[in-house]
Amino acid sequence: MFAMKMQKSMTLMMLSFGILLTGCLGGNETGSSTATDAQPKSSQEAADKAPAPAATTTPKVDILKIAGSNNGYPSPFAFSSSGPFGYLRNSLIFDTLTWKDDKGVIPWLAKSWEVTNNGLTYTFKLEENVEWHDGKAFTAEDVVFSFNYYKTYPFNWNGDISQIKSVEKINDLTVAFNLNNKYAPFLSDLVGIVPIIPKHVWEKVTKPIEFRDDAALVGTGPYKLKKYESASGQYLYAANDKFFKGQVLVNELAFVSASNKLLALQNGEIDQTYTSSYADVQTAEKAGLKTIKSEPAGSVVRISFNLEHAKLGDKRLRQAIAYALNREEISAKITGGQPMVGNAGVIPTDSPWYNKNVKQYAYDVAQAEKILDELGYKKNADGMRENLKLNLMTSSTMQDATMMKEMLKKVGIELNLVQLDSAAFAVALGENNYDIALTGHVGASGDPDYLRLWFSGQAANMWSSRGKSLKLDEFHKLAEQQMQELDEGKRREIVNQMQDILAEELPTLVLYHRPFYDIHKAATFDRWKNTYGGIADGMPLWENKVFLIDLKK
């Protein structure tokens, strides 16, 4: 079963869904949590949020088979950054100091912590008797080494370690982080994302991306990699019987390919998958399968404008395009469920960080026509505006793009669809070699600091225009302020202003937010929930390792 032939890589599958998972998916529709900016001041506050352990022993599952595909070699330096699944495969093997469950940030490798009043020093007490997979003891030395090592050899995902001034060992089980400045999402978006690696393995490794020795996958996590087929990209994990946080409930975890995921579920070839199609949800529920909707949505499907383009550099043209697109119709037809039109200020409308007073662009053909007339783009006999032909770059054949082409035609804009493979798309995006690009992310559920990373070119995900910074000084000033503001109310006001700038300038336009649905056999395994604010830096997915563990008190 495990060796079933892979038909497409996960990257291409994601792209075929309209880049539904690019960018840098969760719980019951009736009882999920949403993200807030609350950062626990101490581990006790986090522990108070943690779920109580089950009163009785939870039965174990021999094997759980999940639809998946190739996301690269799961070391901290070699997994694929084209989507969240590479990070998730890695997180099964390696642990972080904190983690998140359905209620928020919880202790993980760190069992407790304290922060100084000025917010510049965090001191962590580490879990005792933790072993690496090779039997060596985990200590503070490993924590210090990890963050120093990442300064030279960056971790393959987000986690802004430039915020760290120094990391020092107090004793074998205590470590202190000294920050360059206050950093509001430190617990969730830094030490809750960046994994700890064993010093005794990596201290002599100078080419970590190429390192493929068995020791490269020595972690402290709940699973060890038993098998990885690079050709098909399938994975088989085996439970770590000595895992320090509690009993691992699934003995083997397999990620296998399935060309028709719903059929594979019904035939017993897999136990779990996900979809963005509400029609799939209806089919699954009729077949007796359980579904869970991601809440908050967390998935952003957006168009990015090349601000260096001779015509698109004028925000009025970008605004005209926004008015000309019926985003509610696009959302309804693509998702098949309740439309969730994007916020012009980027942050999802179901996020507690959403600015309800931000400028929006309702579908208004007359307003679009008015702006285009004012800009001097005259219509010819065919009703098309002269000298206004634009290219829309996509990485797959997408219904979104086709609908956009027809909508813009109504106001006289000729939109030419340019389809590239995923590698060429990523290069063109990073080099600003496009007019308009259709792309997306799933990291919009969590802390709003992602706005700073996205628009300063620092996001790890290849679809975020890495290296390209938005040339808006006021936005970047606010981005730095919100990052360092520990007062929730004051920080919210700053983030609101950032949304106002994005909505006015429109460097990007969120078309809609795509809901994701988990589909699984409840009789096999039924502990999945939505993660508070999304896994790590806002991934609205279900593959959170915390739900695979019967946690100790």
PDB file of N, CA, C and O in Angstrom, residues 386-452:
ATOM      1  N   GLU A 386      -7.299  50.986 -25.535  1.00  0.00           N
ATOM      2  CA  GLU A 386      -6.044  51.001 -26.258  1.00  0.00           C
ATOM      3  C   GLU A 386      -4.864  51.086 -25.290  1.00  0.00           C
ATOM      4  O   GLU A 386      -4.928  51.751 -24.260  1.00  0.00           O
ATOM      5  N   ASN A 387      -3.809  50.395 -25.648  1.00  0.00           N
ATOM      6  CA  ASN A 387      -2.571  50.413 -24.865  1.00  0.00           C
ATOM      7  C   ASN A 387      -2.752  49.907 -23.431  1.00  0.00           C
ATOM      8  O   ASN A 387      -2.069  50.352 -22.511  1.00  0.00           O
ATOM      9  N   LEU A 388      -3.703  48.994 -23.251  1.00  0.00           N
ATOM     10  CA  LEU A 388      -3.882  48.428 -21.915  1.00  0.00           C
ATOM     11  C   LEU A 388      -4.068  46.913 -22.016  1.00  0.00           C
ATOM     12  O   LEU A 388      -5.151  46.367 -21.803  1.00  0.00           O
ATOM     13  N   LYS A 389      -2.972  46.267 -22.372  1.00  0.00           N
ATOM     14  CA  LYS A 389      -2.944  44.813 -22.414  1.00  0.00           C
ATOM     15  C   LYS A 389      -2.021  44.332 -21.310  1.00  0.00           C
ATOM     16  O   LYS A 389      -0.859  44.729 -21.232  1.00  0.00           O
ATOM     17  N   LEU A 390      -2.536  43.486 -20.442  1.00  0.00           N
ATOM     18  CA  LEU A 390      -1.772  43.025 -19.289  1.00  0.00           C
ATOM     19  C   LEU A 390      -1.677  41.508 -19.292  1.00  0.00           C
ATOM     20  O   LEU A 390      -2.581  40.813 -19.770  1.00  0.00           O
ATOM     21  N   ASN A 391      -0.601  41.006 -18.740  1.00  0.00           N
ATOM     22  CA  ASN A 391      -0.402  39.563 -18.596  1.00  0.00           C
ATOM     23  C   ASN A 391      -0.693  39.138 -17.162  1.00  0.00           C
ATOM     24  O   ASN A 391      -0.253  39.799 -16.218  1.00  0.00           O
ATOM     25  N   LEU A 392      -1.415  38.047 -17.025  1.00  0.00           N
ATOM     26  CA  LEU A 392      -1.640  37.435 -15.713  1.00  0.00           C
ATOM     27  C   LEU A 392      -0.855  36.135 -15.662  1.00  0.00           C
ATOM     28  O   LEU A 392      -1.139  35.200 -16.416  1.00  0.00           O
ATOM     29  N   MET A 393       0.133  36.076 -14.787  1.00  0.00           N
ATOM     30  CA  MET A 393       0.989  34.900 -14.672  1.00  0.00           C
ATOM     31  C   MET A 393       0.386  33.906 -13.689  1.00  0.00           C
ATOM     32  O   MET A 393       0.038  34.260 -12.566  1.00  0.00           O
ATOM     33  N   THR A 394       0.242  32.668 -14.142  1.00  0.00           N
ATOM     34  CA  THR A 394      -0.262  31.606 -13.291  1.00  0.00           C
ATOM     35  C   THR A 394       0.692  30.418 -13.381  1.00  0.00           C
ATOM     36  O   THR A 394       1.548  30.357 -14.259  1.00  0.00           O
ATOM     37  N   SER A 395       0.544  29.490 -12.470  1.00  0.00           N
ATOM     38  CA  SER A 395       1.389  28.292 -12.503  1.00  0.00           C
ATOM     39  C   SER A 395       0.585  27.035 -12.775  1.00  0.00           C
ATOM     40  O   SER A 395       1.065  25.927 -12.622  1.00  0.00           O
ATOM     41  N   SER A 396      -0.662  27.213 -13.164  1.00  0.00           N
ATOM     42  CA  SER A 396      -1.484  26.086 -13.589  1.00  0.00           C
ATOM     43  C   SER A 396      -2.717  26.653 -14.280  1.00  0.00           C
ATOM     44  O   SER A 396      -2.963  27.856 -14.247  1.00  0.00           O
ATOM     45  N   THR A 397      -3.477  25.786 -14.900  1.00  0.00           N
ATOM     46  CA  THR A 397      -4.724  26.220 -15.516  1.00  0.00           C
ATOM     47  C   THR A 397      -5.745  26.425 -14.412  1.00  0.00           C
ATOM     48  O   THR A 397      -6.131  25.485 -13.724  1.00  0.00           O
ATOM     49  N   MET A 398      -6.154  27.653 -14.208  1.00  0.00           N
ATOM     50  CA  MET A 398      -7.022  27.957 -13.078  1.00  0.00           C
ATOM     51  C   MET A 398      -8.318  28.604 -13.511  1.00  0.00           C
ATOM     52  O   MET A 398      -8.325  29.496 -14.362  1.00  0.00           O
ATOM     53  N   GLN A 399      -9.393  28.169 -12.900  1.00  0.00           N
ATOM     54  CA  GLN A 399     -10.697  28.756 -13.174  1.00  0.00           C
ATOM     55  C   GLN A 399     -10.711  30.221 -12.749  1.00  0.00           C
ATOM     56  O   GLN A 399     -11.356  31.056 -13.388  1.00  0.00           O
ATOM     57  N   ASP A 400      -9.981  30.534 -11.664  1.00  0.00           N
ATOM     58  CA  ASP A 400      -9.911  31.915 -11.179  1.00  0.00           C
ATOM     59  C   ASP A 400      -9.445  32.848 -12.298  1.00  0.00           C
ATOM     60  O   ASP A 400     -10.044  33.898 -12.543  1.00  0.00           O
ATOM     61  N   ALA A 401      -8.340  32.446 -12.956  1.00  0.00           N
ATOM     62  CA  ALA A 401      -7.736  33.290 -13.979  1.00  0.00           C
ATOM     63  C   ALA A 401      -8.683  33.509 -15.160  1.00  0.00           C
ATOM     64  O   ALA A 401      -8.803  34.625 -15.680  1.00  0.00           O
ATOM     65  N   THR A 402      -9.357  32.460 -15.568  1.00  0.00           N
ATOM     66  CA  THR A 402     -10.294  32.554 -16.690  1.00  0.00           C
ATOM     67  C   THR A 402     -11.435  33.506 -16.362  1.00  0.00           C
ATOM     68  O   THR A 402     -11.853  34.323 -17.201  1.00  0.00           O
ATOM     69  N   MET A 403     -11.946  33.426 -15.135  1.00  0.00           N
ATOM     70  CA  MET A 403     -13.016  34.322 -14.721  1.00  0.00           C
ATOM     71  C   MET A 403     -12.539  35.770 -14.672  1.00  0.00           C
ATOM     72  O   MET A 403     -13.254  36.693 -15.090  1.00  0.00           O
ATOM     73  N   MET A 404     -11.323  35.978 -14.202  1.00  0.00           N
ATOM     74  CA  MET A 404     -10.763  37.329 -14.157  1.00  0.00           C
ATOM     75  C   MET A 404     -10.638  37.912 -15.568  1.00  0.00           C
ATOM     76  O   MET A 404     -10.935  39.089 -15.797  1.00  0.00           O
ATOM     77  N   LYS A 405     -10.195  37.091 -16.495  1.00  0.00           N
ATOM     78  CA  LYS A 405     -10.031  37.535 -17.886  1.00  0.00           C
ATOM     79  C   LYS A 405     -11.354  38.061 -18.447  1.00  0.00           C
ATOM     80  O   LYS A 405     -11.400  39.130 -19.067  1.00  0.00           O
ATOM     81  N   GLU A 406     -12.442  37.331 -18.207  1.00  0.00           N
ATOM     82  CA  GLU A 406     -13.754  37.731 -18.720  1.00  0.00           C
ATOM     83  C   GLU A 406     -14.279  38.971 -18.011  1.00  0.00           C
ATOM     84  O   GLU A 406     -14.896  39.843 -18.639  1.00  0.00           O
ATOM     85  N   MET A 407     -14.030  39.081 -16.717  1.00  0.00           N
ATOM     86  CA  MET A 407     -14.512  40.238 -15.964  1.00  0.00           C
ATOM     87  C   MET A 407     -13.799  41.519 -16.395  1.00  0.00           C
ATOM     88  O   MET A 407     -14.424  42.572 -16.530  1.00  0.00           O
ATOM     89  N   LEU A 408     -12.486  41.434 -16.599  1.00  0.00           N
ATOM     90  CA  LEU A 408     -11.735  42.618 -17.005  1.00  0.00           C
ATOM     91  C   LEU A 408     -12.055  43.013 -18.447  1.00  0.00           C
ATOM     92  O   LEU A 408     -11.978  44.189 -18.813  1.00  0.00           O
ATOM     93  N   LYS A 409     -12.422  42.026 -19.246  1.00  0.00           N
ATOM     94  CA  LYS A 409     -12.814  42.319 -20.631  1.00  0.00           C
ATOM     95  C   LYS A 409     -14.035  43.230 -20.662  1.00  0.00           C
ATOM     96  O   LYS A 409     -14.175  44.078 -21.552  1.00  0.00           O
ATOM     97  N   LYS A 410     -14.912  43.087 -19.672  1.00  0.00           N
ATOM     98  CA  LYS A 410     -16.133  43.889 -19.621  1.00  0.00           C
ATOM     99  C   LYS A 410     -15.838  45.379 -19.446  1.00  0.00           C
ATOM    100  O   LYS A 410     -16.660  46.224 -19.802  1.00  0.00           O
ATOM    101  N   VAL A 411     -14.684  45.711 -18.866  1.00  0.00           N
ATOM    102  CA  VAL A 411     -14.328  47.124 -18.705  1.00  0.00           C
ATOM    103  C   VAL A 411     -13.257  47.530 -19.711  1.00  0.00           C
ATOM    104  O   VAL A 411     -12.673  48.615 -19.614  1.00  0.00           O
ATOM    105  N   GLY A 412     -12.958  46.642 -20.668  1.00  0.00           N
ATOM    106  CA  GLY A 412     -12.054  46.983 -21.757  1.00  0.00           C
ATOM    107  C   GLY A 412     -10.596  46.653 -21.532  1.00  0.00           C
ATOM    108  O   GLY A 412      -9.734  47.105 -22.299  1.00  0.00           O
ATOM    109  N   ILE A 413     -10.285  45.878 -20.504  1.00  0.00           N
ATOM    110  CA  ILE A 413      -8.896  45.493 -20.256  1.00  0.00           C
ATOM    111  C   ILE A 413      -8.651  44.107 -20.830  1.00  0.00           C
ATOM    112  O   ILE A 413      -9.364  43.158 -20.500  1.00  0.00           O
ATOM    113  N   GLU A 414      -7.661  43.996 -21.691  1.00  0.00           N
ATOM    114  CA  GLU A 414      -7.305  42.701 -22.258  1.00  0.00           C
ATOM    115  C   GLU A 414      -6.304  42.019 -21.338  1.00  0.00           C
ATOM    116  O   GLU A 414      -5.218  42.556 -21.086  1.00  0.00           O
ATOM    117  N   LEU A 415      -6.666  40.851 -20.848  1.00  0.00           N
ATOM    118  CA  LEU A 415      -5.816  40.108 -19.925  1.00  0.00           C
ATOM    119  C   LEU A 415      -5.346  38.827 -20.608  1.00  0.00           C
ATOM    120  O   LEU A 415      -6.155  37.969 -20.970  1.00  0.00           O
ATOM    121  N   ASN A 416      -4.065  38.714 -20.779  1.00  0.00           N
ATOM    122  CA  ASN A 416      -3.478  37.539 -21.409  1.00  0.00           C
ATOM    123  C   ASN A 416      -2.972  36.588 -20.321  1.00  0.00           C
ATOM    124  O   ASN A 416      -2.227  37.003 -19.425  1.00  0.00           O
ATOM    125  N   LEU A 417      -3.395  35.324 -20.363  1.00  0.00           N
ATOM    126  CA  LEU A 417      -2.999  34.356 -19.349  1.00  0.00           C
ATOM    127  C   LEU A 417      -1.690  33.692 -19.750  1.00  0.00           C
ATOM    128  O   LEU A 417      -1.568  33.138 -20.839  1.00  0.00           O
ATOM    129  N   VAL A 418      -0.718  33.750 -18.856  1.00  0.00           N
ATOM    130  CA  VAL A 418       0.598  33.166 -19.092  1.00  0.00           C
ATOM    131  C   VAL A 418       0.822  32.076 -18.054  1.00  0.00           C
ATOM    132  O   VAL A 418       0.945  32.360 -16.862  1.00  0.00           O
ATOM    133  N   GLN A 419       0.854  30.840 -18.508  1.00  0.00           N
ATOM    134  CA  GLN A 419       1.019  29.720 -17.588  1.00  0.00           C
ATOM    135  C   GLN A 419       2.470  29.243 -17.586  1.00  0.00           C
ATOM    136  O   GLN A 419       3.046  28.937 -18.617  1.00  0.00           O
ATOM    137  N   LEU A 420       3.068  29.177 -16.403  1.00  0.00           N
ATOM    138  CA  LEU A 420       4.434  28.709 -16.221  1.00  0.00           C
ATOM    139  C   LEU A 420       4.447  27.507 -15.296  1.00  0.00           C
ATOM    140  O   LEU A 420       3.528  27.319 -14.497  1.00  0.00           O
ATOM    141  N   ASP A 421       5.505  26.697 -15.383  1.00  0.00           N
ATOM    142  CA  ASP A 421       5.629  25.633 -14.396  1.00  0.00           C
ATOM    143  C   ASP A 421       6.021  26.262 -13.060  1.00  0.00           C
ATOM    144  O   ASP A 421       6.408  27.432 -12.991  1.00  0.00           O
ATOM    145  N   SER A 422       5.907  25.501 -11.988  1.00  0.00           N
ATOM    146  CA  SER A 422       6.076  26.064 -10.647  1.00  0.00           C
ATOM    147  C   SER A 422       7.449  26.680 -10.433  1.00  0.00           C
ATOM    148  O   SER A 422       7.579  27.726  -9.786  1.00  0.00           O
ATOM    149  N   ALA A 423       8.495  26.056 -10.971  1.00  0.00           N
ATOM    150  CA  ALA A 423       9.853  26.581 -10.782  1.00  0.00           C
ATOM    151  C   ALA A 423      10.023  27.922 -11.492  1.00  0.00           C
ATOM    152  O   ALA A 423      10.547  28.882 -10.916  1.00  0.00           O
ATOM    153  N   ALA A 424       9.566  27.989 -12.748  1.00  0.00           N
ATOM    154  CA  ALA A 424       9.683  29.235 -13.504  1.00  0.00           C
ATOM    155  C   ALA A 424       8.819  30.332 -12.894  1.00  0.00           C
ATOM    156  O   ALA A 424       9.198  31.513 -12.872  1.00  0.00           O
ATOM    157  N   PHE A 425       7.664  29.951 -12.369  1.00  0.00           N
ATOM    158  CA  PHE A 425       6.762  30.906 -11.723  1.00  0.00           C
ATOM    159  C   PHE A 425       7.456  31.549 -10.528  1.00  0.00           C
ATOM    160  O   PHE A 425       7.430  32.769 -10.342  1.00  0.00           O
ATOM    161  N   ALA A 426       8.081  30.720  -9.682  1.00  0.00           N
ATOM    162  CA  ALA A 426       8.742  31.221  -8.489  1.00  0.00           C
ATOM    163  C   ALA A 426       9.887  32.165  -8.839  1.00  0.00           C
ATOM    164  O   ALA A 426      10.078  33.205  -8.201  1.00  0.00           O
ATOM    165  N   VAL A 427      10.649  31.830  -9.888  1.00  0.00           N
ATOM    166  CA  VAL A 427      11.763  32.683 -10.316  1.00  0.00           C
ATOM    167  C   VAL A 427      11.238  34.022 -10.815  1.00  0.00           C
ATOM    168  O   VAL A 427      11.726  35.097 -10.438  1.00  0.00           O
ATOM    169  N   ALA A 428      10.215  33.971 -11.672  1.00  0.00           N
ATOM    170  CA  ALA A 428       9.652  35.203 -12.223  1.00  0.00           C
ATOM    171  C   ALA A 428       9.080  36.089 -11.124  1.00  0.00           C
ATOM    172  O   ALA A 428       9.223  37.323 -11.161  1.00  0.00           O
ATOM    173  N   LEU A 429       8.446  35.477 -10.140  1.00  0.00           N
ATOM    174  CA  LEU A 429       7.866  36.233  -9.037  1.00  0.00           C
ATOM    175  C   LEU A 429       8.965  36.942  -8.253  1.00  0.00           C
ATOM    176  O   LEU A 429       8.852  38.129  -7.926  1.00  0.00           O
ATOM    177  N   GLY A 430      10.041  36.224  -7.962  1.00  0.00           N
ATOM    178  CA  GLY A 430      11.128  36.805  -7.197  1.00  0.00           C
ATOM    179  C   GLY A 430      11.882  37.889  -7.935  1.00  0.00           C
ATOM    180  O   GLY A 430      12.438  38.801  -7.322  1.00  0.00           O
ATOM    181  N   GLU A 431      11.877  37.812  -9.272  1.00  0.00           N
ATOM    182  CA  GLU A 431      12.608  38.786 -10.084  1.00  0.00           C
ATOM    183  C   GLU A 431      11.717  39.912 -10.608  1.00  0.00           C
ATOM    184  O   GLU A 431      12.169  40.754 -11.383  1.00  0.00           O
ATOM    185  N   ASN A 432      10.459  39.945 -10.184  1.00  0.00           N
ATOM    186  CA  ASN A 432       9.500  40.942 -10.666  1.00  0.00           C
ATOM    187  C   ASN A 432       9.333  40.891 -12.185  1.00  0.00           C
ATOM    188  O   ASN A 432       9.090  41.907 -12.836  1.00  0.00           O
ATOM    189  N   ASN A 433       9.436  39.717 -12.739  1.00  0.00           N
ATOM    190  CA  ASN A 433       9.317  39.536 -14.189  1.00  0.00           C
ATOM    191  C   ASN A 433       7.896  39.105 -14.541  1.00  0.00           C
ATOM    192  O   ASN A 433       7.659  37.990 -15.015  1.00  0.00           O
ATOM    193  N   TYR A 434       6.944  39.976 -14.296  1.00  0.00           N
ATOM    194  CA  TYR A 434       5.527  39.691 -14.543  1.00  0.00           C
ATOM    195  C   TYR A 434       4.747  40.994 -14.488  1.00  0.00           C
ATOM    196  O   TYR A 434       5.283  42.035 -14.062  1.00  0.00           O
ATOM    197  N   ASP A 435       3.493  40.972 -14.918  1.00  0.00           N
ATOM    198  CA  ASP A 435       2.594  42.114 -14.746  1.00  0.00           C
ATOM    199  C   ASP A 435       1.749  41.910 -13.487  1.00  0.00           C
ATOM    200  O   ASP A 435       1.813  42.674 -12.540  1.00  0.00           O
ATOM    201  N   ILE A 436       0.946  40.844 -13.548  1.00  0.00           N
ATOM    202  CA  ILE A 436       0.106  40.455 -12.414  1.00  0.00           C
ATOM    203  C   ILE A 436       0.325  38.964 -12.196  1.00  0.00           C
ATOM    204  O   ILE A 436       0.413  38.193 -13.158  1.00  0.00           O
ATOM    205  N   ALA A 437       0.428  38.539 -10.950  1.00  0.00           N
ATOM    206  CA  ALA A 437       0.635  37.124 -10.645  1.00  0.00           C
ATOM    207  C   ALA A 437      -0.487  36.629  -9.744  1.00  0.00           C
ATOM    208  O   ALA A 437      -0.867  37.309  -8.782  1.00  0.00           O
ATOM    209  N   LEU A 438      -1.012  35.462 -10.065  1.00  0.00           N
ATOM    210  CA  LEU A 438      -2.026  34.829  -9.233  1.00  0.00           C
ATOM    211  C   LEU A 438      -1.321  33.836  -8.320  1.00  0.00           C
ATOM    212  O   LEU A 438      -0.707  32.874  -8.772  1.00  0.00           O
ATOM    213  N   THR A 439      -1.401  34.090  -7.025  1.00  0.00           N
ATOM    214  CA  THR A 439      -0.674  33.257  -6.072  1.00  0.00           C
ATOM    215  C   THR A 439      -1.516  33.104  -4.804  1.00  0.00           C
ATOM    216  O   THR A 439      -2.681  33.478  -4.782  1.00  0.00           O
ATOM    217  N   GLY A 440      -0.926  32.550  -3.764  1.00  0.00           N
ATOM    218  CA  GLY A 440      -1.695  32.347  -2.546  1.00  0.00           C
ATOM    219  C   GLY A 440      -0.838  31.899  -1.382  1.00  0.00           C
ATOM    220  O   GLY A 440       0.347  31.602  -1.535  1.00  0.00           O
ATOM    221  N   HIS A 441      -1.448  31.848  -0.199  1.00  0.00           N
ATOM    222  CA  HIS A 441      -0.761  31.465   1.032  1.00  0.00           C
ATOM    223  C   HIS A 441      -1.746  30.789   1.973  1.00  0.00           C
ATOM    224  O   HIS A 441      -2.948  30.985   1.889  1.00  0.00           O
ATOM    225  N   VAL A 442      -1.191  30.033   2.918  1.00  0.00           N
ATOM    226  CA  VAL A 442      -2.042  29.489   3.976  1.00  0.00           C
ATOM    227  C   VAL A 442      -1.605  29.962   5.349  1.00  0.00           C
ATOM    228  O   VAL A 442      -2.073  29.470   6.351  1.00  0.00           O
ATOM    229  N   GLY A 443      -0.687  30.915   5.432  1.00  0.00           N
ATOM    230  CA  GLY A 443      -0.174  31.341   6.726  1.00  0.00           C
ATOM    231  C   GLY A 443      -0.807  32.601   7.250  1.00  0.00           C
ATOM    232  O   GLY A 443      -0.126  33.424   7.873  1.00  0.00           O
ATOM    233  N   ALA A 444      -2.094  32.802   7.008  1.00  0.00           N
ATOM    234  CA  ALA A 444      -2.730  34.059   7.402  1.00  0.00           C
ATOM    235  C   ALA A 444      -3.641  33.918   8.619  1.00  0.00           C
ATOM    236  O   ALA A 444      -4.416  34.821   8.903  1.00  0.00           O
ATOM    237  N   SER A 445      -3.541  32.797   9.330  1.00  0.00           N
ATOM    238  CA  SER A 445      -4.417  32.582  10.486  1.00  0.00           C
ATOM    239  C   SER A 445      -3.842  33.145  11.777  1.00  0.00           C
ATOM    240  O   SER A 445      -4.567  33.396  12.729  1.00  0.00           O
ATOM    241  N   GLY A 446      -2.533  33.298  11.816  1.00  0.00           N
ATOM    242  CA  GLY A 446      -1.877  33.585  13.076  1.00  0.00           C
ATOM    243  C   GLY A 446      -1.529  35.040  13.299  1.00  0.00           C
ATOM    244  O   GLY A 446      -2.260  35.957  12.925  1.00  0.00           O
ATOM    245  N   ASP A 447      -0.370  35.242  13.900  1.00  0.00           N
ATOM    246  CA  ASP A 447       0.069  36.580  14.271  1.00  0.00           C
ATOM    247  C   ASP A 447       0.261  37.451  13.032  1.00  0.00           C
ATOM    248  O   ASP A 447       0.827  37.008  12.031  1.00  0.00           O
ATOM    249  N   PRO A 448      -0.176  38.724  13.082  1.00  0.00           N
ATOM    250  CA  PRO A 448      -0.127  39.582  11.887  1.00  0.00           C
ATOM    251  C   PRO A 448       1.274  40.036  11.499  1.00  0.00           C
ATOM    252  O   PRO A 448       1.430  40.756  10.510  1.00  0.00           O
ATOM    253  N   ASP A 449       2.291  39.611  12.243  1.00  0.00           N
ATOM    254  CA  ASP A 449       3.657  39.983  11.869  1.00  0.00           C
ATOM    255  C   ASP A 449       4.021  39.454  10.484  1.00  0.00           C
ATOM    256  O   ASP A 449       4.997  39.903   9.877  1.00  0.00           O
ATOM    257  N   TYR A 450       3.215  38.500   9.968  1.00  0.00           N
ATOM    258  CA  TYR A 450       3.502  38.005   8.618  1.00  0.00           C
ATOM    259  C   TYR A 450       3.406  39.125   7.584  1.00  0.00           C
ATOM    260  O   TYR A 450       4.038  39.064   6.536  1.00  0.00           O
ATOM    261  N   LEU A 451       2.627  40.174   7.868  1.00  0.00           N
ATOM    262  CA  LEU A 451       2.558  41.304   6.934  1.00  0.00           C
ATOM    263  C   LEU A 451       3.929  41.960   6.789  1.00  0.00           C
ATOM    264  O   LEU A 451       4.333  42.348   5.690  1.00  0.00           O
ATOM    265  N   ARG A 452       4.633  42.092   7.905  1.00  0.00           N
ATOM    266  CA  ARG A 452       5.986  42.658   7.859  1.00  0.00           C
ATOM    267  C   ARG A 452       6.908  41.773   7.016  1.00  0.00           C
ATOM    268  O   ARG A 452       7.668  42.268   6.175  1.00  0.00           O
TER     269      ARG A 452
END
